[in-house]
Amino acid sequence: MKSISKSYRIAVIPGDGIGKEVTAEAQKVVNAAGEAYGFGVEWHPYPFGADHYLRTGEIFPDSVLGELEQCQAVLLGAIGDPRVKPGLLERGILLRLRFHYDMFVNLRPARSFPNTPLPVAIPEGKRIDTVVVRENTEDFYMGIGGEGRGSDLSFPVEISRDLYSVKGTTTLSFSPETNAAVQLGLATEEGVRRIATYACDTARRRGEKSVLLASKSNALPQIYGFWETIAGDEVRGQGLDFQVANVDALCYHLVRNPWKYNTILCPNMFGDIVSDLLAGIAGGLGVAAGANIGKGLGMFEPVHGSAPDIAGTGRANPLAAILSAGLLLFSLGETEAAAKIESAVENVLGKADKAALPAEFGGGATCSAVGDAVAAAV
Ligand code: IPM
Ligand code: MN
C-alpha cells in the first residue's frame, strides 16, 4: 500500500437497472486501485434516472451541471427504464451531459479476453483488438427535427455548442394532409477534424499507421461525402494512411474477419451501431467499456444498457463498468492503476474456474463476487 498523495473528486450516476449494481463494483475496484497506487477518491453520488424521475418528476436539474464541474470525472452506470417513454431519460441525462460538456469523443475499445466465448472463430495466434473512435456530438444525434400532419411541417432549430451555434426554423411544404417526420444530421469541419485528430492520436498510441473511416457516401453523399473529404485531409495531413469503407460492408467484414481491424473512426450513429456489433463479436456487452471525452469533464460508462430483465438478480456482469473505470483513471493520468485494472480483469478471467466466471460466461459468480475478485487482483 502506498501513502495517499492526492485525492480525486468523482461524480457517480449509477442510473437505472443494472447500472446501480455494476457501478458499485467499479467503485470498489477504483478504491482498491487507489490503495495500491496512492490516491484517494471522494465519490459524489447523484440519484438521476428512472426512479428519481418517477418519484420527483425531475430529470436532470441545471444546477447540477455546474456542480459536476467541481469533479474531475463522471462514472455512469446505465440510463433507460421500460416505465419511462424511450428517449426521455436518455436524451435528458446521457446525451445532455455529452453535449453540455462537449464530450466530442466516444471511445469504445473491443478486445477479446480469456475465457470469454466468441461467436466467431478466430485463427490461431490472432486476437480481436479494435477501438471505435465515435464522434459524439453531431450527425443525426443533434435533436434537429419534428413530426406532423398537414401541408407545412415546421420545426425550430436552436443549438449552442462550444464550437458553434445554430438557430433558425426549417419549414417544408407537403401536399396536404401528409403525415411525416424529419430528422436532420449535421457535420461541421471543426467537428470532423477534431475527432479525426483524436483517431490519429489513438492509432499512433497503438502503434498503427492508418485510420479507417466508417462512411456511407454512396447513399448519403452530402453528409458522409463531407466527412470523407475533411477526415481524409486531416488524417493524411497527420502522415497516416486514410482508408474508407461503407459502413454496411464494414459490418459484413467485421463479423467475418474482426482480427484484421484496428482504429475505426465513425460518425455518431454509425459508431453507435458498429460499437455494439464489435462488442457482440469480442466477448459481449459484459466486457465492453466506453469513455466520453472532451476538453473538460469526461464521463465513463459501459456500452451496455440498464438490462431491466436481469436487474437485481446478481447476474449482471460488472466487468464493462470496471474496465470503463479503468479508462477513467487513465484519463486522470493514473496510467499504472489503469493498466493494472485491465490486467486484473484479464487475470481473473484467465484463471477463473468455471464457477468463478460471470454468469454471462456460463459461470456462477454474482456481480459482487466478480467485483471482489478484480479488486483483490488489483
Ligand atoms: C450508447 C447508447 C446511447 C446512444 C442511447 C442510450 C442514447 O445507445 O451510449 O451507445 O445512442 O449513444
Ligand atoms: Mn448504443
mmCIF file of C-alpha atoms and ligand atoms in Angstrom:
data_model
loop_
_atom_site.group_PDB
_atom_site.id
_atom_site.type_symbol
_atom_site.label_atom_id
_atom_site.label_comp_id
_atom_site.label_asym_id
_atom_site.label_seq_id
_atom_site.Cartn_x
_atom_site.Cartn_y
_atom_site.Cartn_z
ATOM 1 C CA MET A 1 0.000 0.000 0.000
ATOM 2 C CA LYS A 2 1.301 3.446 -0.911
ATOM 3 C CA SER A 3 0.672 6.594 1.063
ATOM 4 C CA ILE A 4 -2.022 8.791 -0.364
ATOM 5 C CA SER A 5 -0.584 11.789 -2.178
ATOM 6 C CA LYS A 6 -3.666 13.104 -3.934
ATOM 7 C CA SER A 7 -7.398 12.742 -3.998
ATOM 8 C CA TYR A 8 -9.878 12.896 -6.858
ATOM 9 C CA ARG A 9 -13.483 14.023 -6.798
ATOM 10 C CA ILE A 10 -15.532 11.705 -8.968
ATOM 11 C CA ALA A 11 -19.282 12.046 -9.592
ATOM 12 C CA VAL A 12 -21.239 8.797 -9.814
ATOM 13 C CA ILE A 13 -24.554 8.471 -11.592
ATOM 14 C CA PRO A 14 -25.500 4.793 -11.239
ATOM 15 C CA GLY A 15 -28.760 5.387 -13.146
ATOM 16 C CA ASP A 16 -31.178 2.577 -13.898
ATOM 17 C CA GLY A 17 -31.433 -1.200 -13.749
ATOM 18 C CA ILE A 18 -28.090 -2.982 -13.514
ATOM 19 C CA GLY A 19 -26.363 0.406 -13.664
ATOM 20 C CA LYS A 20 -26.621 0.571 -9.871
ATOM 21 C CA GLU A 21 -25.067 -2.869 -9.341
ATOM 22 C CA VAL A 22 -22.214 -2.549 -11.801
ATOM 23 C CA THR A 23 -21.106 0.949 -10.739
ATOM 24 C CA ALA A 24 -20.866 -0.244 -7.124
ATOM 25 C CA GLU A 25 -18.354 -2.868 -8.280
ATOM 26 C CA ALA A 26 -16.450 -0.347 -10.399
ATOM 27 C CA GLN A 27 -16.162 1.943 -7.350
ATOM 28 C CA LYS A 28 -14.900 -0.979 -5.286
ATOM 29 C CA VAL A 29 -12.151 -1.646 -7.833
ATOM 30 C CA VAL A 30 -11.176 2.042 -8.118
ATOM 31 C CA ASN A 31 -10.926 2.258 -4.316
ATOM 32 C CA ALA A 32 -8.639 -0.791 -4.340
ATOM 33 C CA ALA A 33 -6.517 0.789 -7.090
ATOM 34 C CA GLY A 34 -6.288 3.968 -5.009
ATOM 35 C CA GLU A 35 -4.915 1.994 -2.066
ATOM 36 C CA ALA A 36 -2.389 0.237 -4.257
ATOM 37 C CA TYR A 37 -1.241 3.289 -6.223
ATOM 38 C CA GLY A 38 -1.504 6.039 -3.631
ATOM 39 C CA PHE A 39 -4.528 8.144 -4.496
ATOM 40 C CA GLY A 40 -7.797 8.772 -2.746
ATOM 41 C CA VAL A 41 -11.233 9.113 -4.256
ATOM 42 C CA GLU A 42 -14.080 11.239 -2.966
ATOM 43 C CA TRP A 43 -17.260 9.887 -4.557
ATOM 44 C CA HIS A 44 -20.153 12.248 -5.222
ATOM 45 C CA PRO A 45 -23.259 10.196 -5.941
ATOM 46 C CA TYR A 46 -26.249 11.563 -7.873
ATOM 47 C CA PRO A 47 -29.634 9.823 -7.984
ATOM 48 C CA PHE A 48 -30.742 10.703 -11.526
ATOM 49 C CA GLY A 49 -32.542 8.069 -13.530
ATOM 50 C CA ALA A 50 -35.972 6.475 -13.769
ATOM 51 C CA ASP A 51 -36.702 6.005 -10.049
ATOM 52 C CA HIS A 52 -35.800 9.597 -9.270
ATOM 53 C CA TYR A 53 -37.817 10.871 -12.243
ATOM 54 C CA LEU A 54 -40.920 8.832 -11.344
ATOM 55 C CA ARG A 55 -40.721 9.969 -7.722
ATOM 56 C CA THR A 56 -39.963 13.662 -8.263
ATOM 57 C CA GLY A 57 -40.623 14.499 -11.918
ATOM 58 C CA GLU A 58 -37.056 15.764 -12.158
ATOM 59 C CA ILE A 59 -34.805 14.521 -14.973
ATOM 60 C CA PHE A 60 -31.566 16.447 -14.521
ATOM 61 C CA PRO A 61 -31.545 19.916 -12.936
ATOM 62 C CA ASP A 62 -29.409 22.673 -14.462
ATOM 63 C CA SER A 63 -27.801 23.392 -11.095
ATOM 64 C CA VAL A 64 -26.049 20.017 -11.167
ATOM 65 C CA LEU A 65 -24.273 20.893 -14.426
ATOM 66 C CA GLY A 66 -22.262 23.499 -12.533
ATOM 67 C CA GLU A 67 -21.683 21.206 -9.575
ATOM 68 C CA LEU A 68 -20.265 18.464 -11.757
ATOM 69 C CA GLU A 69 -17.541 20.842 -12.886
ATOM 70 C CA GLN A 70 -16.123 20.575 -9.367
ATOM 71 C CA CYS A 71 -15.437 16.919 -10.153
ATOM 72 C CA GLN A 72 -12.651 15.523 -12.310
ATOM 73 C CA ALA A 73 -14.763 12.842 -13.965
ATOM 74 C CA VAL A 74 -18.174 11.188 -14.008
ATOM 75 C CA LEU A 75 -18.752 7.459 -13.645
ATOM 76 C CA LEU A 76 -22.091 6.487 -15.150
ATOM 77 C CA GLY A 77 -23.932 3.155 -14.965
ATOM 78 C CA ALA A 78 -26.804 2.937 -17.419
ATOM 79 C CA ILE A 79 -29.841 5.026 -18.330
ATOM 80 C CA GLY A 80 -33.186 3.667 -19.567
ATOM 81 C CA ASP A 81 -36.256 2.083 -17.997
ATOM 82 C CA PRO A 82 -39.332 0.449 -19.511
ATOM 83 C CA ARG A 83 -41.622 2.539 -17.248
ATOM 84 C CA VAL A 84 -40.465 5.751 -18.926
ATOM 85 C CA LYS A 85 -41.030 6.764 -22.548
ATOM 86 C CA PRO A 86 -37.941 5.775 -24.571
ATOM 87 C CA GLY A 87 -35.598 8.665 -25.167
ATOM 88 C CA LEU A 88 -36.755 10.909 -22.331
ATOM 89 C CA LEU A 89 -34.057 9.949 -19.834
ATOM 90 C CA GLU A 90 -31.502 9.010 -22.496
ATOM 91 C CA ARG A 91 -31.711 12.464 -24.087
ATOM 92 C CA GLY A 92 -32.318 14.254 -20.781
ATOM 93 C CA ILE A 93 -29.366 12.763 -18.909
ATOM 94 C CA LEU A 94 -26.877 10.881 -21.062
ATOM 95 C CA LEU A 95 -26.958 12.947 -24.244
ATOM 96 C CA ARG A 96 -27.413 16.173 -22.284
ATOM 97 C CA LEU A 97 -24.170 15.548 -20.411
ATOM 98 C CA ARG A 98 -22.291 14.521 -23.557
ATOM 99 C CA PHE A 99 -23.438 17.687 -25.348
ATOM 100 C CA HIS A 100 -23.212 20.122 -22.443
ATOM 101 C CA TYR A 101 -19.579 19.293 -21.708
ATOM 102 C CA ASP A 102 -18.845 18.932 -25.419
ATOM 103 C CA MET A 103 -17.534 15.398 -24.937
ATOM 104 C CA PHE A 104 -16.827 15.000 -28.619
ATOM 105 C CA VAL A 105 -15.082 11.622 -28.355
ATOM 106 C CA ASN A 106 -16.815 8.359 -27.586
ATOM 107 C CA LEU A 107 -14.016 5.848 -27.240
ATOM 108 C CA ARG A 108 -15.031 2.195 -27.336
ATOM 109 C CA PRO A 109 -12.322 -0.451 -27.348
ATOM 110 C CA ALA A 110 -13.377 -4.012 -28.257
ATOM 111 C CA ARG A 111 -10.918 -6.724 -27.357
ATOM 112 C CA SER A 112 -11.164 -10.436 -26.805
ATOM 113 C CA PHE A 113 -10.483 -11.544 -23.215
ATOM 114 C CA PRO A 114 -9.547 -15.006 -21.910
ATOM 115 C CA ASN A 115 -12.465 -17.382 -21.268
ATOM 116 C CA THR A 116 -14.984 -15.106 -22.946
ATOM 117 C CA PRO A 117 -16.717 -17.207 -25.561
ATOM 118 C CA LEU A 118 -16.692 -15.568 -29.011
ATOM 119 C CA PRO A 119 -19.407 -16.084 -31.614
ATOM 120 C CA VAL A 120 -16.859 -16.217 -34.465
ATOM 121 C CA ALA A 121 -13.848 -18.479 -34.841
ATOM 122 C CA ILE A 122 -10.549 -16.570 -34.593
ATOM 123 C CA PRO A 123 -7.480 -18.080 -36.309
ATOM 124 C CA GLU A 124 -4.747 -19.413 -34.023
ATOM 125 C CA GLY A 125 -2.445 -16.622 -32.848
ATOM 126 C CA LYS A 126 -4.866 -13.788 -33.709
ATOM 127 C CA ARG A 127 -6.995 -11.767 -31.321
ATOM 128 C CA ILE A 128 -9.569 -9.055 -31.606
ATOM 129 C CA ASP A 129 -8.140 -5.688 -30.663
ATOM 130 C CA THR A 130 -10.072 -2.821 -32.186
ATOM 131 C CA VAL A 131 -11.170 0.580 -30.990
ATOM 132 C CA VAL A 132 -14.095 2.621 -32.216
ATOM 133 C CA VAL A 133 -13.465 6.363 -32.110
ATOM 134 C CA ARG A 134 -17.011 7.671 -32.363
ATOM 135 C CA GLU A 135 -17.885 11.320 -32.947
ATOM 136 C CA ASN A 136 -20.189 12.100 -30.047
ATOM 137 C CA THR A 137 -21.921 15.450 -30.611
ATOM 138 C CA GLU A 138 -23.164 15.763 -34.218
ATOM 139 C CA ASP A 139 -24.749 13.688 -37.009
ATOM 140 C CA PHE A 140 -28.359 12.545 -36.503
ATOM 141 C CA TYR A 141 -27.974 12.952 -32.741
ATOM 142 C CA MET A 142 -28.329 16.736 -32.716
ATOM 143 C CA GLY A 143 -32.042 16.544 -31.957
ATOM 144 C CA ILE A 144 -32.992 18.640 -35.000
ATOM 145 C CA GLY A 145 -36.315 17.532 -36.410
ATOM 146 C CA GLY A 146 -40.018 17.244 -35.983
ATOM 147 C CA GLU A 147 -43.140 15.406 -36.814
ATOM 148 C CA GLY A 148 -46.576 16.477 -38.009
ATOM 149 C CA ARG A 149 -49.559 16.178 -40.279
ATOM 150 C CA GLY A 150 -50.519 18.945 -42.668
ATOM 151 C CA SER A 151 -49.054 20.812 -45.568
ATOM 152 C CA ASP A 152 -46.422 22.746 -43.663
ATOM 153 C CA LEU A 153 -44.050 20.943 -41.374
ATOM 154 C CA SER A 154 -42.056 23.483 -39.461
ATOM 155 C CA PHE A 155 -39.642 22.945 -36.626
ATOM 156 C CA PRO A 156 -37.346 25.229 -34.695
ATOM 157 C CA VAL A 157 -33.609 24.667 -34.540
ATOM 158 C CA GLU A 158 -31.631 26.002 -31.615
ATOM 159 C CA ILE A 159 -28.281 24.555 -30.770
ATOM 160 C CA SER A 160 -25.485 26.053 -28.805
ATOM 161 C CA ARG A 161 -22.132 24.338 -28.649
ATOM 162 C CA ASP A 162 -18.595 25.305 -27.782
ATOM 163 C CA LEU A 163 -17.661 25.181 -31.469
ATOM 164 C CA TYR A 164 -20.684 26.975 -32.968
ATOM 165 C CA SER A 165 -24.355 27.742 -32.581
ATOM 166 C CA VAL A 166 -27.227 27.113 -34.989
ATOM 167 C CA LYS A 167 -30.526 28.972 -34.863
ATOM 168 C CA GLY A 168 -33.486 29.053 -37.196
ATOM 169 C CA THR A 169 -36.527 27.253 -38.460
ATOM 170 C CA THR A 170 -36.836 24.579 -41.079
ATOM 171 C CA THR A 171 -40.120 24.580 -42.960
ATOM 172 C CA LEU A 172 -41.194 22.007 -45.503
ATOM 173 C CA SER A 173 -44.354 22.252 -47.586
ATOM 174 C CA PHE A 174 -46.019 18.919 -48.250
ATOM 175 C CA SER A 175 -49.043 18.077 -50.324
ATOM 176 C CA PRO A 176 -51.975 18.495 -47.871
ATOM 177 C CA GLU A 177 -52.530 16.034 -45.051
ATOM 178 C CA THR A 178 -49.228 14.225 -45.356
ATOM 179 C CA ASN A 179 -48.144 12.686 -42.084
ATOM 180 C CA ALA A 180 -44.355 12.936 -41.873
ATOM 181 C CA ALA A 181 -41.316 13.080 -39.644
ATOM 182 C CA VAL A 182 -37.951 14.658 -40.316
ATOM 183 C CA GLN A 183 -34.596 14.262 -38.594
ATOM 184 C CA LEU A 184 -31.606 16.254 -39.745
ATOM 185 C CA GLY A 185 -27.991 15.231 -39.467
ATOM 186 C CA LEU A 186 -25.237 17.784 -39.257
ATOM 187 C CA ALA A 187 -21.471 17.697 -39.691
ATOM 188 C CA THR A 188 -19.090 20.626 -39.364
ATOM 189 C CA GLU A 189 -15.491 20.861 -40.500
ATOM 190 C CA GLU A 190 -14.231 21.548 -36.973
ATOM 191 C CA GLY A 191 -16.371 18.733 -35.617
ATOM 192 C CA VAL A 192 -14.917 16.244 -38.080
ATOM 193 C CA ARG A 193 -11.332 17.492 -37.780
ATOM 194 C CA ARG A 194 -11.170 17.248 -34.022
ATOM 195 C CA ILE A 195 -12.434 13.673 -33.917
ATOM 196 C CA ALA A 196 -10.205 12.671 -36.851
ATOM 197 C CA THR A 197 -7.285 14.122 -34.888
ATOM 198 C CA TYR A 198 -8.270 12.064 -31.852
ATOM 199 C CA ALA A 199 -8.445 8.947 -34.050
ATOM 200 C CA CYS A 200 -4.926 9.683 -35.345
ATOM 201 C CA ASP A 201 -3.621 10.050 -31.778
ATOM 202 C CA THR A 202 -5.316 6.780 -30.850
ATOM 203 C CA ALA A 203 -3.872 4.942 -33.850
ATOM 204 C CA ARG A 204 -0.350 6.254 -33.123
ATOM 205 C CA ARG A 205 -0.619 5.322 -29.435
ATOM 206 C CA ARG A 206 -1.485 1.791 -30.578
ATOM 207 C CA GLY A 207 1.466 1.686 -32.978
ATOM 208 C CA GLU A 208 -0.703 1.729 -36.124
ATOM 209 C CA LYS A 209 -0.169 3.562 -39.392
ATOM 210 C CA SER A 210 -3.708 4.033 -40.638
ATOM 211 C CA VAL A 211 -7.219 5.112 -39.691
ATOM 212 C CA LEU A 212 -10.330 3.556 -41.213
ATOM 213 C CA LEU A 213 -13.480 5.691 -41.592
ATOM 214 C CA ALA A 214 -16.915 4.061 -41.493
ATOM 215 C CA SER A 215 -18.870 6.017 -44.099
ATOM 216 C CA LYS A 216 -21.848 5.754 -46.426
ATOM 217 C CA SER A 217 -21.278 8.300 -49.160
ATOM 218 C CA ASN A 218 -22.825 6.066 -51.817
ATOM 219 C CA ALA A 219 -26.273 6.704 -50.345
ATOM 220 C CA LEU A 220 -25.811 9.848 -48.206
ATOM 221 C CA PRO A 221 -23.270 11.823 -50.223
ATOM 222 C CA GLN A 222 -23.849 15.224 -48.627
ATOM 223 C CA ILE A 223 -23.052 14.448 -45.038
ATOM 224 C CA TYR A 224 -20.717 11.467 -45.446
ATOM 225 C CA GLY A 225 -19.027 12.756 -48.607
ATOM 226 C CA PHE A 226 -18.171 15.805 -46.494
ATOM 227 C CA TRP A 227 -16.858 13.512 -43.761
ATOM 228 C CA GLU A 228 -14.605 11.671 -46.212
ATOM 229 C CA THR A 229 -13.164 14.922 -47.576
ATOM 230 C CA ILE A 230 -12.434 16.521 -44.209
ATOM 231 C CA ALA A 231 -11.378 13.407 -42.289
ATOM 232 C CA GLY A 232 -9.211 12.292 -45.250
ATOM 233 C CA ASP A 233 -7.469 15.651 -45.345
ATOM 234 C CA GLU A 234 -6.851 15.601 -41.598
ATOM 235 C CA VAL A 235 -5.622 12.003 -41.371
ATOM 236 C CA ARG A 236 -3.305 12.268 -44.396
ATOM 237 C CA GLY A 237 -2.104 15.652 -43.177
ATOM 238 C CA GLN A 238 -1.011 13.922 -39.981
ATOM 239 C CA GLY A 239 1.025 11.448 -42.005
ATOM 240 C CA LEU A 240 -1.243 8.431 -41.555
ATOM 241 C CA ASP A 241 -2.867 6.310 -44.201
ATOM 242 C CA PHE A 242 -6.595 7.052 -44.654
ATOM 243 C CA GLN A 243 -8.969 4.228 -45.510
ATOM 244 C CA VAL A 244 -12.720 4.389 -46.090
ATOM 245 C CA ALA A 245 -15.346 1.651 -46.024
ATOM 246 C CA ASN A 246 -19.083 1.918 -46.418
ATOM 247 C CA VAL A 247 -20.486 1.003 -43.049
ATOM 248 C CA ASP A 248 -22.691 -1.833 -44.345
ATOM 249 C CA ALA A 249 -19.774 -3.605 -46.000
ATOM 250 C CA LEU A 250 -17.635 -2.891 -42.963
ATOM 251 C CA CYS A 251 -20.160 -4.669 -40.707
ATOM 252 C CA TYR A 252 -20.066 -7.671 -43.035
ATOM 253 C CA HIS A 253 -16.276 -7.908 -42.901
ATOM 254 C CA LEU A 254 -16.112 -7.178 -39.162
ATOM 255 C CA VAL A 255 -18.200 -10.256 -38.482
ATOM 256 C CA ARG A 256 -16.076 -12.429 -40.754
ATOM 257 C CA ASN A 257 -12.551 -11.124 -40.041
ATOM 258 C CA PRO A 258 -12.676 -8.994 -36.893
ATOM 259 C CA TRP A 259 -8.987 -9.534 -36.076
ATOM 260 C CA LYS A 260 -7.992 -7.559 -39.179
ATOM 261 C CA TYR A 261 -9.294 -4.244 -37.807
ATOM 262 C CA ASN A 262 -7.620 -1.602 -35.658
ATOM 263 C CA THR A 263 -8.749 2.000 -35.164
ATOM 264 C CA ILE A 264 -12.151 2.702 -36.696
ATOM 265 C CA LEU A 265 -13.313 6.317 -36.944
ATOM 266 C CA CYS A 266 -17.118 6.680 -37.022
ATOM 267 C CA PRO A 267 -19.707 9.409 -37.298
ATOM 268 C CA ASN A 268 -22.048 9.340 -34.307
ATOM 269 C CA MET A 269 -24.799 6.994 -35.455
ATOM 270 C CA PHE A 270 -22.574 4.500 -37.260
ATOM 271 C CA GLY A 271 -20.328 4.484 -34.192
ATOM 272 C CA ASP A 272 -23.298 3.602 -32.005
ATOM 273 C CA ILE A 273 -24.105 0.617 -34.204
ATOM 274 C CA VAL A 274 -20.583 -0.551 -35.005
ATOM 275 C CA SER A 275 -19.537 -0.442 -31.349
ATOM 276 C CA ASP A 276 -22.427 -2.723 -30.353
ATOM 277 C CA LEU A 277 -21.582 -5.059 -33.228
ATOM 278 C CA LEU A 278 -17.950 -5.227 -32.129
ATOM 279 C CA ALA A 279 -18.953 -5.712 -28.510
ATOM 280 C CA GLY A 280 -21.047 -8.656 -29.651
ATOM 281 C CA ILE A 281 -18.146 -10.140 -31.579
ATOM 282 C CA ALA A 282 -15.488 -9.527 -28.934
ATOM 283 C CA GLY A 283 -16.949 -11.192 -25.876
ATOM 284 C CA GLY A 284 -20.195 -9.350 -25.327
ATOM 285 C CA LEU A 285 -21.544 -6.192 -23.751
ATOM 286 C CA GLY A 286 -20.408 -7.551 -20.393
ATOM 287 C CA VAL A 287 -16.813 -6.559 -21.186
ATOM 288 C CA ALA A 288 -17.392 -3.557 -23.496
ATOM 289 C CA ALA A 289 -16.104 -0.354 -21.892
ATOM 290 C CA GLY A 290 -16.620 3.201 -23.031
ATOM 291 C CA ALA A 291 -15.387 6.736 -22.432
ATOM 292 C CA ASN A 292 -16.875 10.118 -23.329
ATOM 293 C CA ILE A 293 -14.035 12.593 -23.593
ATOM 294 C CA GLY A 294 -13.824 16.282 -24.350
ATOM 295 C CA LYS A 295 -11.553 19.138 -23.363
ATOM 296 C CA GLY A 296 -13.048 19.296 -19.868
ATOM 297 C CA LEU A 297 -15.062 16.830 -17.835
ATOM 298 C CA GLY A 298 -15.079 13.219 -19.056
ATOM 299 C CA MET A 299 -17.764 10.612 -18.467
ATOM 300 C CA PHE A 300 -17.076 6.894 -18.339
ATOM 301 C CA GLU A 301 -19.744 4.274 -18.925
ATOM 302 C CA PRO A 302 -20.132 0.721 -20.145
ATOM 303 C CA VAL A 303 -21.535 0.302 -23.663
ATOM 304 C CA HIS A 304 -24.388 -1.819 -22.288
ATOM 305 C CA GLY A 305 -27.779 -0.510 -21.207
ATOM 306 C CA SER A 306 -29.757 -0.955 -17.999
ATOM 307 C CA ALA A 307 -30.821 -4.572 -18.730
ATOM 308 C CA PRO A 308 -34.019 -4.378 -16.631
ATOM 309 C CA ASP A 309 -34.648 -8.099 -17.231
ATOM 310 C CA ILE A 310 -31.703 -9.133 -15.047
ATOM 311 C CA ALA A 311 -31.565 -6.133 -12.670
ATOM 312 C CA GLY A 312 -31.455 -7.218 -9.050
ATOM 313 C CA THR A 313 -30.723 -10.872 -9.833
ATOM 314 C CA GLY A 314 -26.943 -10.645 -9.269
ATOM 315 C CA ARG A 315 -26.401 -11.896 -12.823
ATOM 316 C CA ALA A 316 -25.105 -8.584 -14.194
ATOM 317 C CA ASN A 317 -21.511 -8.657 -15.370
ATOM 318 C CA PRO A 318 -19.662 -5.668 -13.825
ATOM 319 C CA LEU A 319 -16.528 -6.057 -15.967
ATOM 320 C CA ALA A 320 -17.611 -3.485 -18.575
ATOM 321 C CA ALA A 321 -18.189 -0.914 -15.822
ATOM 322 C CA ILE A 322 -14.895 -1.883 -14.163
ATOM 323 C CA LEU A 323 -12.992 -1.516 -17.443
ATOM 324 C CA SER A 324 -14.726 1.849 -18.008
ATOM 325 C CA ALA A 325 -13.471 2.940 -14.595
ATOM 326 C CA GLY A 326 -10.011 1.904 -15.835
ATOM 327 C CA LEU A 327 -10.427 4.297 -18.771
ATOM 328 C CA LEU A 328 -11.452 6.953 -16.232
ATOM 329 C CA LEU A 329 -8.233 6.500 -14.259
ATOM 330 C CA PHE A 330 -6.236 6.598 -17.496
ATOM 331 C CA SER A 331 -7.838 9.969 -18.323
ATOM 332 C CA LEU A 332 -6.809 11.292 -14.878
ATOM 333 C CA GLY A 333 -3.208 10.325 -15.601
ATOM 334 C CA GLU A 334 -3.270 7.269 -13.299
ATOM 335 C CA THR A 335 -1.894 5.163 -16.119
ATOM 336 C CA GLU A 336 -0.328 2.446 -13.944
ATOM 337 C CA ALA A 337 -3.530 1.939 -11.988
ATOM 338 C CA ALA A 338 -5.497 1.874 -15.234
ATOM 339 C CA ALA A 339 -3.226 -0.769 -16.745
ATOM 340 C CA LYS A 340 -3.458 -2.762 -13.534
ATOM 341 C CA ILE A 341 -7.258 -2.827 -13.674
ATOM 342 C CA GLU A 342 -7.118 -4.147 -17.214
ATOM 343 C CA SER A 343 -4.605 -6.850 -16.365
ATOM 344 C CA ALA A 344 -6.554 -7.745 -13.221
ATOM 345 C CA VAL A 345 -9.633 -8.341 -15.382
ATOM 346 C CA GLU A 346 -7.526 -10.468 -17.752
ATOM 347 C CA ASN A 347 -6.146 -12.460 -14.823
ATOM 348 C CA VAL A 348 -9.480 -13.018 -13.155
ATOM 349 C CA LEU A 349 -10.975 -14.232 -16.414
ATOM 350 C CA GLY A 350 -7.883 -16.205 -17.347
ATOM 351 C CA LYS A 351 -7.561 -18.061 -14.051
ATOM 352 C CA ALA A 352 -11.197 -18.450 -13.242
ATOM 353 C CA ASP A 353 -12.543 -21.896 -12.858
ATOM 354 C CA LYS A 354 -15.980 -22.067 -14.351
ATOM 355 C CA ALA A 355 -17.747 -21.284 -11.068
ATOM 356 C CA ALA A 356 -15.828 -18.009 -10.647
ATOM 357 C CA LEU A 357 -16.753 -16.638 -14.077
ATOM 358 C CA PRO A 358 -19.596 -14.126 -14.519
ATOM 359 C CA ALA A 359 -22.983 -15.733 -15.138
ATOM 360 C CA GLU A 360 -22.903 -14.336 -18.662
ATOM 361 C CA PHE A 361 -19.935 -16.570 -19.474
ATOM 362 C CA GLY A 362 -21.586 -19.660 -18.051
ATOM 363 C CA GLY A 363 -20.110 -19.218 -14.568
ATOM 364 C CA GLY A 364 -21.652 -18.987 -11.139
ATOM 365 C CA ALA A 365 -20.158 -15.754 -9.796
ATOM 366 C CA THR A 366 -22.504 -12.948 -8.827
ATOM 367 C CA CYS A 367 -21.940 -9.351 -9.817
ATOM 368 C CA SER A 368 -20.381 -8.509 -6.456
ATOM 369 C CA ALA A 369 -18.231 -11.667 -6.387
ATOM 370 C CA VAL A 370 -16.747 -10.665 -9.741
ATOM 371 C CA GLY A 371 -16.073 -7.168 -8.363
ATOM 372 C CA ASP A 372 -14.415 -8.641 -5.257
ATOM 373 C CA ALA A 373 -12.183 -10.855 -7.392
ATOM 374 C CA VAL A 374 -10.985 -7.944 -9.556
ATOM 375 C CA ALA A 375 -10.491 -5.684 -6.523
ATOM 376 C CA ALA A 376 -8.400 -8.394 -4.873
ATOM 377 C CA ALA A 377 -6.328 -8.852 -8.039
ATOM 378 C CA VAL A 378 -5.678 -5.097 -8.175
HETATM 379 C C1 IPM B 1 -24.977 4.403 -26.323
HETATM 380 C C2 IPM B 1 -26.473 4.394 -26.226
HETATM 381 C C3 IPM B 1 -26.981 5.809 -26.391
HETATM 382 C C4 IPM B 1 -26.530 6.302 -27.763
HETATM 383 C C5 IPM B 1 -28.508 5.962 -26.220
HETATM 384 C C6 IPM B 1 -28.959 5.406 -24.877
HETATM 385 C C7 IPM B 1 -28.987 7.368 -26.403
HETATM 386 O O1 IPM B 1 -27.017 3.518 -27.158
HETATM 387 O O2 IPM B 1 -24.342 5.038 -25.464
HETATM 388 O O3 IPM B 1 -24.440 3.794 -27.244
HETATM 389 O O4 IPM B 1 -27.219 6.060 -28.762
HETATM 390 O O5 IPM B 1 -25.482 6.922 -27.831
HETATM 391 MN MN MN B 2 -25.527 2.339 -28.250
#
